[in-house]
mmCIF file of C-alpha atoms in Angstrom:
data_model
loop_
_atom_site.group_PDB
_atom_site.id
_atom_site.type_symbol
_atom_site.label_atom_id
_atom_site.label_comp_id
_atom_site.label_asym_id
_atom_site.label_seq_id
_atom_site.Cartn_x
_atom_site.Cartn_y
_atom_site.Cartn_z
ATOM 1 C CA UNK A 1 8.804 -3.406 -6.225
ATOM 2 C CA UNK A 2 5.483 -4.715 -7.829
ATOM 3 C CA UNK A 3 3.001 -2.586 -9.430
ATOM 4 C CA UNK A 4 -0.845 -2.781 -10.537
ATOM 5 C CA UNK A 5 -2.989 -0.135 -12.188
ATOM 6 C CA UNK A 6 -6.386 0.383 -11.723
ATOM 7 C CA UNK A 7 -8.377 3.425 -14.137
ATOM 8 C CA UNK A 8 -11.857 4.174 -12.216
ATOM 9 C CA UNK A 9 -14.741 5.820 -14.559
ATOM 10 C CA UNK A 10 -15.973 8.571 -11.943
ATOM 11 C CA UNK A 11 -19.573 8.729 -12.117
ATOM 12 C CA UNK A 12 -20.035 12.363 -10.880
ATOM 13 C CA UNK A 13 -20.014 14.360 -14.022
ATOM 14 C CA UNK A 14 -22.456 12.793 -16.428
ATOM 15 C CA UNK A 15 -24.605 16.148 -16.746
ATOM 16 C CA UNK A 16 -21.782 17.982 -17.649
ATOM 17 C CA UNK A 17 -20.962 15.182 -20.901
ATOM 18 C CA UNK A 18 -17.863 15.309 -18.880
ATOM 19 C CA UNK A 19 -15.656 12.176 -18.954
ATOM 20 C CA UNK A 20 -13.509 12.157 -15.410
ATOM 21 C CA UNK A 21 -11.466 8.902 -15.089
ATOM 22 C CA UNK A 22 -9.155 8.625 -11.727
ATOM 23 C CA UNK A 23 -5.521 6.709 -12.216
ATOM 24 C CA UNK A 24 -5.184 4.828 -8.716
ATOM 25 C CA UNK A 25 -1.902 5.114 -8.731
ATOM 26 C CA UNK A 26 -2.267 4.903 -4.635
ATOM 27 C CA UNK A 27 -2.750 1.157 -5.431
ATOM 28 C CA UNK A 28 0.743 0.586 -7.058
ATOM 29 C CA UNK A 29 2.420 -0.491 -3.419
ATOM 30 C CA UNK A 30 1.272 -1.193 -0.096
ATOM 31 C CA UNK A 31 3.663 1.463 1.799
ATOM 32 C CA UNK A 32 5.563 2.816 -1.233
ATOM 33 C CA UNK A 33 2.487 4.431 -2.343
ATOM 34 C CA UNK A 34 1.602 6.440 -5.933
ATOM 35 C CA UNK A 35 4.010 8.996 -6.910
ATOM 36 C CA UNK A 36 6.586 8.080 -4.398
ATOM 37 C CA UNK A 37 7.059 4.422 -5.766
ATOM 38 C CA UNK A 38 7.511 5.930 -8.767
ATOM 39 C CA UNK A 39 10.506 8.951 -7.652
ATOM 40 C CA UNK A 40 12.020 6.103 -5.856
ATOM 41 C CA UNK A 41 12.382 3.209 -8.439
ATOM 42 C CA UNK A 42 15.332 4.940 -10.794
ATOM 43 C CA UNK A 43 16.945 6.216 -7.277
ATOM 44 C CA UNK A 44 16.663 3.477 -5.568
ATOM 45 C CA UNK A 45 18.722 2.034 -8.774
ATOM 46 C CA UNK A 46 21.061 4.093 -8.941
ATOM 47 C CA UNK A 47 22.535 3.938 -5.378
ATOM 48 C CA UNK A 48 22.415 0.075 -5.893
ATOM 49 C CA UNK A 49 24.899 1.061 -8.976
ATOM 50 C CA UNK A 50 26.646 3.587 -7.127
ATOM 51 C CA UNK A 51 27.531 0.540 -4.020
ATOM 52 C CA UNK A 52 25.848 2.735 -1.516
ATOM 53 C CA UNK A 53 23.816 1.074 1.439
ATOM 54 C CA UNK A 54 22.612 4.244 3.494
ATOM 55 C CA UNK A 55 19.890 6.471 1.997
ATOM 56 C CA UNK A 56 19.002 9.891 3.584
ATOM 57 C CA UNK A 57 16.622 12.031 2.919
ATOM 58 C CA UNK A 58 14.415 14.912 4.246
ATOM 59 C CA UNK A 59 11.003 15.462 5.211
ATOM 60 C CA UNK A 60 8.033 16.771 7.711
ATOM 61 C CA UNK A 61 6.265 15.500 10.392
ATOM 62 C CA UNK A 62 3.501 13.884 7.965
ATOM 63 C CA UNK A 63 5.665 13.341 5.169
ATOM 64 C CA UNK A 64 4.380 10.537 2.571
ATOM 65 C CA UNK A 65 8.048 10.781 1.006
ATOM 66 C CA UNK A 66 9.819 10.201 4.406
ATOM 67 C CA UNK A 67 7.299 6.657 4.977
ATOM 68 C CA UNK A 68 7.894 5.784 1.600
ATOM 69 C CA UNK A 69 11.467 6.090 1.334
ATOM 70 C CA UNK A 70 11.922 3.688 4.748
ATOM 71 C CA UNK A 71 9.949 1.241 3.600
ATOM 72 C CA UNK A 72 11.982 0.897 0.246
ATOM 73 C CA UNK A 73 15.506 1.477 2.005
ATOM 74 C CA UNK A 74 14.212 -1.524 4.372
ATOM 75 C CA UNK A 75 12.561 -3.810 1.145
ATOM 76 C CA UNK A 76 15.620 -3.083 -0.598
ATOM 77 C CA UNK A 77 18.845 -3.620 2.202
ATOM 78 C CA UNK A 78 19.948 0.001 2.521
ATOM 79 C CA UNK A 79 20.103 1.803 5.772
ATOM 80 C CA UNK A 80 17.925 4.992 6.049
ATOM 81 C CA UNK A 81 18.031 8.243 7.729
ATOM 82 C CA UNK A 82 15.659 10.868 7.751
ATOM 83 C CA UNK A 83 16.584 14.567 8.662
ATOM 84 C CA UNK A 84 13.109 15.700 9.753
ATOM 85 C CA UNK A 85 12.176 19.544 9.977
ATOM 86 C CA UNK A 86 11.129 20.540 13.473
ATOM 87 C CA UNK A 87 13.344 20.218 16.386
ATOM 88 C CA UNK A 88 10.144 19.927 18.764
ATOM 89 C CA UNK A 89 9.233 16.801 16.950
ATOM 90 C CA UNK A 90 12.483 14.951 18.933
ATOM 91 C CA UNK A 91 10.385 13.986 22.191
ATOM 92 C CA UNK A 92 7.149 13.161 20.219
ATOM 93 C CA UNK A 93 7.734 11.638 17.238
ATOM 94 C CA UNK A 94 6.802 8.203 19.156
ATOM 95 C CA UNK A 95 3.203 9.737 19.189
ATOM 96 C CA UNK A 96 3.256 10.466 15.630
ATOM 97 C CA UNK A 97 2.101 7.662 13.050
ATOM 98 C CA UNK A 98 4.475 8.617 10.033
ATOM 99 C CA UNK A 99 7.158 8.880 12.195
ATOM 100 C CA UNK A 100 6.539 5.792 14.333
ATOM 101 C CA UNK A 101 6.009 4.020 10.910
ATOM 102 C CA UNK A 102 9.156 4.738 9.194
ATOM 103 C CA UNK A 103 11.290 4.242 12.774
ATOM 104 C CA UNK A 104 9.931 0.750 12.676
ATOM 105 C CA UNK A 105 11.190 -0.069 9.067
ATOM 106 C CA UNK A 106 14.963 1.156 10.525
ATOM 107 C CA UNK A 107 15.004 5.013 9.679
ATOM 108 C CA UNK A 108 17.098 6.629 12.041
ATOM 109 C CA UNK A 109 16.049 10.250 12.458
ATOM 110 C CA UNK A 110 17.458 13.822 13.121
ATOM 111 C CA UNK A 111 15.785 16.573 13.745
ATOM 112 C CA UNK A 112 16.712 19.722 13.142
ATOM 113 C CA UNK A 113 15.508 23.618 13.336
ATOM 114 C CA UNK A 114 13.507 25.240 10.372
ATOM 115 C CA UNK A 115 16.013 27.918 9.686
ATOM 116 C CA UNK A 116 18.681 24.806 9.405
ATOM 117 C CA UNK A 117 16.406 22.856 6.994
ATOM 118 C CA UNK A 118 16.005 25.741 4.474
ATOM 119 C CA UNK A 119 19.802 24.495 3.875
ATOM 120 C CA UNK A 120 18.625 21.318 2.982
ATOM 121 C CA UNK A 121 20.128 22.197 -0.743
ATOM 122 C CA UNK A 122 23.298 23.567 0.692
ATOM 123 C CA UNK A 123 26.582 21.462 -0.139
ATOM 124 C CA UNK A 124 28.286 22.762 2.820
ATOM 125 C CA UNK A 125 25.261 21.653 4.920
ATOM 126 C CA UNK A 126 24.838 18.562 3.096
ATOM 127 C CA UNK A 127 29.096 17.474 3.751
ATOM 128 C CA UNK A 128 28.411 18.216 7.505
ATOM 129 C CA UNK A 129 25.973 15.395 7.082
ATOM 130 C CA UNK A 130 27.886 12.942 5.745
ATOM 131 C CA UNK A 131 30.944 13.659 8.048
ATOM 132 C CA UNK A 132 28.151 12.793 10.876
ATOM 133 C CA UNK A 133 26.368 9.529 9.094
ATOM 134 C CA UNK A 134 29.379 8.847 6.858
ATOM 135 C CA UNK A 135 28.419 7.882 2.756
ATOM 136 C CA UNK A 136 25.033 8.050 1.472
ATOM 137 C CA UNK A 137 22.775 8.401 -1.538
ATOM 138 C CA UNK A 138 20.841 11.512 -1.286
ATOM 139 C CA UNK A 139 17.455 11.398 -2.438
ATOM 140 C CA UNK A 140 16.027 15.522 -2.294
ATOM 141 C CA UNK A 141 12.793 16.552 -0.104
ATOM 142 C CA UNK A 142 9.954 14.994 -1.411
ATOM 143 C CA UNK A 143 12.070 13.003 -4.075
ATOM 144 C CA UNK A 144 12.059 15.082 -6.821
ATOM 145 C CA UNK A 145 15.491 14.649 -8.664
ATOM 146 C CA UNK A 146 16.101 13.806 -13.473
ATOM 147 C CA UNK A 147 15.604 10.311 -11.670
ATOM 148 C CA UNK A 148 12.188 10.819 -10.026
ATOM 149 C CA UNK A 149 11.210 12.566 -13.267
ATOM 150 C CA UNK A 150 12.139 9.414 -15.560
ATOM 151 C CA UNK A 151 9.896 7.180 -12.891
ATOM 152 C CA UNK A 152 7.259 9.740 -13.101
ATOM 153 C CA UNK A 153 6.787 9.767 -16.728
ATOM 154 C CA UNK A 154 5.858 5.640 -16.714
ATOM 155 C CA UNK A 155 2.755 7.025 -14.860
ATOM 156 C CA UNK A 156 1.000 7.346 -18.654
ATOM 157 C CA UNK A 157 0.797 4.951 -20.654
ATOM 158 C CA UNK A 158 -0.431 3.942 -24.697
ATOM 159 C CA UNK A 159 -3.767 3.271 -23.385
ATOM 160 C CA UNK A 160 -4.225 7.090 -21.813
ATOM 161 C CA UNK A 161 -3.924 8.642 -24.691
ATOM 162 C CA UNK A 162 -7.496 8.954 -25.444
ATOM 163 C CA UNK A 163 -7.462 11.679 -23.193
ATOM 164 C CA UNK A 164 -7.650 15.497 -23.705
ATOM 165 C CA UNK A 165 -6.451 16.274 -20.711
ATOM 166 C CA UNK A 166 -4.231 15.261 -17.371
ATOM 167 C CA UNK A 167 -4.475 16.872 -13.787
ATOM 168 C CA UNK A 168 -2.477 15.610 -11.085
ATOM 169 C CA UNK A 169 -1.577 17.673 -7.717
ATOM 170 C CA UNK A 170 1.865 19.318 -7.181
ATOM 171 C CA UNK A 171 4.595 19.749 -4.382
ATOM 172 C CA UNK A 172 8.038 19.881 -5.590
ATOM 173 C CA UNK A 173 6.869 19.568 -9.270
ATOM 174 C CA UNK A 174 8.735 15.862 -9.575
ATOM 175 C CA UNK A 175 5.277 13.841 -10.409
ATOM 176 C CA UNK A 176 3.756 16.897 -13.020
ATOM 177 C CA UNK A 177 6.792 18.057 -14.918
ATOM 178 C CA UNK A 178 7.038 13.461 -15.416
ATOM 179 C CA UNK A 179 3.277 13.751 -16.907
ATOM 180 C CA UNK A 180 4.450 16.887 -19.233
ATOM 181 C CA UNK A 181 7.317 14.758 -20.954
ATOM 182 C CA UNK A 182 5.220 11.966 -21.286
ATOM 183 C CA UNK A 183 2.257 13.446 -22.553
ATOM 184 C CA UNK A 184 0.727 12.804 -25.920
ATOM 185 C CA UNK A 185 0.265 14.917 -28.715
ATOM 186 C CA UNK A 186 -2.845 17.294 -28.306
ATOM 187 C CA UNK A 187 -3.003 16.591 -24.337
ATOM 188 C CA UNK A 188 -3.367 19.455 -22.221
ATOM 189 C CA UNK A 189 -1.712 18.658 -18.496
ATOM 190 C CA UNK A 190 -2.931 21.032 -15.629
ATOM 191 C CA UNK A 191 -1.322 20.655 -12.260
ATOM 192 C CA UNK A 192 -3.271 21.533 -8.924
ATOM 193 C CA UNK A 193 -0.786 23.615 -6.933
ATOM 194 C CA UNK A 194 -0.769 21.922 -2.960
ATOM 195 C CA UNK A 195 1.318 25.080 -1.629
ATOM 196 C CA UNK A 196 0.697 28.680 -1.607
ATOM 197 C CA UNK A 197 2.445 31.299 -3.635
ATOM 198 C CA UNK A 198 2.990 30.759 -7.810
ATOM 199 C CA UNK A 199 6.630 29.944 -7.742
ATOM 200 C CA UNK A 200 5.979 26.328 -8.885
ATOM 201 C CA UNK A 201 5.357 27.501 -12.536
ATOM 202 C CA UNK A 202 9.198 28.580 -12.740
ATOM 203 C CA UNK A 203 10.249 25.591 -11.154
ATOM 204 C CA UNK A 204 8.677 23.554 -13.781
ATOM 205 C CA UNK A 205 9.903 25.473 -16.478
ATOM 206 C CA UNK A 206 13.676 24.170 -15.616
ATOM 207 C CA UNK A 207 12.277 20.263 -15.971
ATOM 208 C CA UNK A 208 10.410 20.385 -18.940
ATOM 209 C CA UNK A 209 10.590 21.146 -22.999
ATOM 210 C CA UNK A 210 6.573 21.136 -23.840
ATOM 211 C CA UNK A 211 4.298 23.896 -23.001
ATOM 212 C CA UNK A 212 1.284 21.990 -22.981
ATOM 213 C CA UNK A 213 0.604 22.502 -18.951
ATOM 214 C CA UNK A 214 -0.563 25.196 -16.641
ATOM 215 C CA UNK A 215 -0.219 25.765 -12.851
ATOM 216 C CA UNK A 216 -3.802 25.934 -11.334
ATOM 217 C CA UNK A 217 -3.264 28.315 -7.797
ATOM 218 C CA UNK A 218 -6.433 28.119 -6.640
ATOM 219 C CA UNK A 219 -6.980 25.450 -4.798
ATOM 220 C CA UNK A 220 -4.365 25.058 -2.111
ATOM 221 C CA UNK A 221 -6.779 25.901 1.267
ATOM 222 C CA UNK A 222 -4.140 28.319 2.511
ATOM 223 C CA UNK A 223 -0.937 26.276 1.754
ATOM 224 C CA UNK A 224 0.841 22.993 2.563
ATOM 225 C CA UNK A 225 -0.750 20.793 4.579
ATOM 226 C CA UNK A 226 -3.337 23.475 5.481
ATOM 227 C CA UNK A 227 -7.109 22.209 5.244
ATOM 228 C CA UNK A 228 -10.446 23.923 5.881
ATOM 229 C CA UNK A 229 -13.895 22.165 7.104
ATOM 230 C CA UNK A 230 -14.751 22.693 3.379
ATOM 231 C CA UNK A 231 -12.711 20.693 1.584
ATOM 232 C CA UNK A 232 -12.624 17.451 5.022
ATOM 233 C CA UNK A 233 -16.270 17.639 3.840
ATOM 234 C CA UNK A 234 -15.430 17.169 -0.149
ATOM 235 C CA UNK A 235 -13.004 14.339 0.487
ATOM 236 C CA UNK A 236 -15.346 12.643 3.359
ATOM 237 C CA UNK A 237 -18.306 12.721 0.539
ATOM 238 C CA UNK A 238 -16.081 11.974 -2.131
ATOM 239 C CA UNK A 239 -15.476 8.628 -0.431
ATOM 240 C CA UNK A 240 -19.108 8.002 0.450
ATOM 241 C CA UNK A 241 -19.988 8.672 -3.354
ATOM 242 C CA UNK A 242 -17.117 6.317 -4.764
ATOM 243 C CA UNK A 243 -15.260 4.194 -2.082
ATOM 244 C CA UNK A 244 -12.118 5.785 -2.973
ATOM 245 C CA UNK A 245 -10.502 7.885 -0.047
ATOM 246 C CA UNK A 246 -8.292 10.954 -1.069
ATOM 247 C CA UNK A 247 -5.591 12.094 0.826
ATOM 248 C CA UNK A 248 -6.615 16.011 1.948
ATOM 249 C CA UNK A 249 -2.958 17.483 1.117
ATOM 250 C CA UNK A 250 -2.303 16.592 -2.332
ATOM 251 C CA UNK A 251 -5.381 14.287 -4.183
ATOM 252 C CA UNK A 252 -8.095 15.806 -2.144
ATOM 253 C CA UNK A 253 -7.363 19.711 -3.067
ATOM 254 C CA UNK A 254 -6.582 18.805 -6.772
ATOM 255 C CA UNK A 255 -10.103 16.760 -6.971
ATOM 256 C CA UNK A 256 -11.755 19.729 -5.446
ATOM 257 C CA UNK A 257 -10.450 22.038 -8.096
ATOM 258 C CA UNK A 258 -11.460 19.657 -10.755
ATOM 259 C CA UNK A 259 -14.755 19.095 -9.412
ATOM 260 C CA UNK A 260 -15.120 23.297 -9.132
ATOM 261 C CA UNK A 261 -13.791 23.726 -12.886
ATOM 262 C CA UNK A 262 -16.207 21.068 -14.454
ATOM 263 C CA UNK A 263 -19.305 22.684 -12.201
ATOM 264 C CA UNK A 264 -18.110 26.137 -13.664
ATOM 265 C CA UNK A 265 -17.982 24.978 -17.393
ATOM 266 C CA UNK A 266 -14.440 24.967 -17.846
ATOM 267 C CA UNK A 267 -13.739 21.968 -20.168
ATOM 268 C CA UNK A 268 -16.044 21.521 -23.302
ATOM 269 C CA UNK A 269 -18.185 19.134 -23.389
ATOM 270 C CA UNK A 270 -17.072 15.434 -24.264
ATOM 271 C CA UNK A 271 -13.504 16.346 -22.545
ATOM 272 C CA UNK A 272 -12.088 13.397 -21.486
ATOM 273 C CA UNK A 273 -10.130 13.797 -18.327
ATOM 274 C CA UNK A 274 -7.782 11.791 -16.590
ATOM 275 C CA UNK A 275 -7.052 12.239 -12.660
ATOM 276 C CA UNK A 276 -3.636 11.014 -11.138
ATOM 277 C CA UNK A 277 -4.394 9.677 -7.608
ATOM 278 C CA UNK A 278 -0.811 10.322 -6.141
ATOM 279 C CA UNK A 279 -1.574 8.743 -2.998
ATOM 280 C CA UNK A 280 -0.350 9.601 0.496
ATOM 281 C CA UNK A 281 -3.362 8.366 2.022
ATOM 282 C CA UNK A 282 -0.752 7.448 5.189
ATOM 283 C CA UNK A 283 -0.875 11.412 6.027
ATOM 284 C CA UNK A 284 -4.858 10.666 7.265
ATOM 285 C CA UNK A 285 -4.327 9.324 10.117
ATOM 286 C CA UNK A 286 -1.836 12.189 11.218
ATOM 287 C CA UNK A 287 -4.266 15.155 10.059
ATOM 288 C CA UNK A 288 -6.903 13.749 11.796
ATOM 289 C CA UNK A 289 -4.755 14.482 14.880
ATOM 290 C CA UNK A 290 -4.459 17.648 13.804
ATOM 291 C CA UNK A 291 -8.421 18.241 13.616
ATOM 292 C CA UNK A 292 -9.408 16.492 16.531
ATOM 293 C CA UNK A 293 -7.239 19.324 18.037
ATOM 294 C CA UNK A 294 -8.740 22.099 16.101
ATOM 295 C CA UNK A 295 -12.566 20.800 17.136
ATOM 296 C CA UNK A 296 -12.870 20.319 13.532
ATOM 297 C CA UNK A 297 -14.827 17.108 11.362
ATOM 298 C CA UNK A 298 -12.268 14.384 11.004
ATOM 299 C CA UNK A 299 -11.466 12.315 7.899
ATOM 300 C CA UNK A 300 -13.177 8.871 7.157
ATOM 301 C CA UNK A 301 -10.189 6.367 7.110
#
């Protein structure tokens, strides 16, 4: 895997004597993109130490984790298989772009009911797996794992520690609880909650040592994956204003809420702020399918 990093000076704020710099961390890989090149990296080494050559892992119809992970398994010489929630998604996955995507770099898919996936953690669900598919490396939903953590925390680096402050978006809690343990003395980390309902906090709690971060709830447009005509607007003029495009599960919501909290006088003035771009820009092309349906605006790819 190769990486570059690219720190963007946002020129939105400047009335506020705001400073609002975006990490384009989307920029770090091709198809392994942001926070997922970085949960992959110590996995992907450690199954490579462990002799296996099948990966598996689990995912949604959309899922940036389920893309990424094929694309590594196939740059890397392991086998993939992805056990995808939704058994209606069988006879129309060819139509779907994530899905078609990671097929053609070799994942091998089942599909299986929502009530099965919720045992996605369960060891007597996960041994009926490998008695189908035979050995594997598991790699958890959305990638979060001590290893994804360890990747996550090379997202700072000497040079970000000018900053007062760190917001990122958060799913499983991987990418945010990696930003807490590498944060710098005096930093404050905030992460913008993607999914409804304030269970992330304790989540956190169990991967962390530092209580420098919060959980901001207020910005997740009615829950995973959910959108509103308010915030395809933000992202669409976020991209006119800057040239950057922001995915509208994860990066879009969390710039939203960042762009609300400076408007509202949150952060004192001469705050220096630093925005993770996670990525996940792959999931456009999918939710526009999902608007187009909905007679809503679409996305600018």
């Amino acid at each position: 895997m190769h990486s570059i990093n690219q720190l963007v000076e946002l020129p939105l704020f400047a009335e506020k004597n705001v400073t609002v710099v975006l990490k384009r961390e989307d920029l770090l890989h091709p198809f392994i993109s942001g926070n997922k090149f970085r949960k992959l990296k110590y996995n992907i080494l450690a199954a490579q130490a462990e002799g296996k050559n099948t990966l598996l892992t689990f995912g949604g119809a959309f899922s940036n984790h389920i893309a990424a992970t094929a694309y590594a398994a196939r740059e890397k010489g392991f086998n993939a298989i992805g056990i995808i929630r939704g058994q209606e998604l069988e006879h129309t996955w060819r139509h779907n772009a994530t899905l078609h995507k990671a097929h053609e770099d070799g994942m091998q898919f089942k599909f299986i009911s929502r009530e099965e996936y919720r045992q996605k953690e369960d060891i007597k669900f996960i041994d009926l797996l490998r008695s189908e598919f035979g050995d594997f490396y598991l790699v958890p939903e959305g990638g979060t794992n001590s290893l994804a953590i360890q990747g996550c925390e090379e997202i700072l680096t000497k040079e970000d520690e000018l900053f007062n402050c760190v917001c990122t978006s958060v799913g499983t809690g991987g990418t945010v609880s990696g930003l807490i343990n590498a944060s710098f003395a005096k930093q404050q980390i905030i992460g913008f909650s993607a999914l409804k309902g304030a269970f992330l906090k304790s989540e956190i709690e169990k991967l962390v040592q530092k209580d420098n971060w919060q959980i901001n709830n207020d910005f997740h447009f009615g829950g995973y994956a959910k959108i509103t005509e308010e915030l395809v607007r933000f992202i669409n003029e976020f991209k006119a204003k800057t040239q950057i495009p922001l995915d509208p599960v994860y990066t879009g919501k969390m710039m939203f809420g960042l762009c609300q909290m400076i408007q509202h006088d949150t952060f004192v003035p001469g705050s220096k702020i630093l925005a993770i771009h996670t990525g996940g820009l792959q999931g456009i092309t999918g939710m526009n399918s999902i608007l187009k349906k909905k007679n809503l605006p679409l996305l600018h790819i």
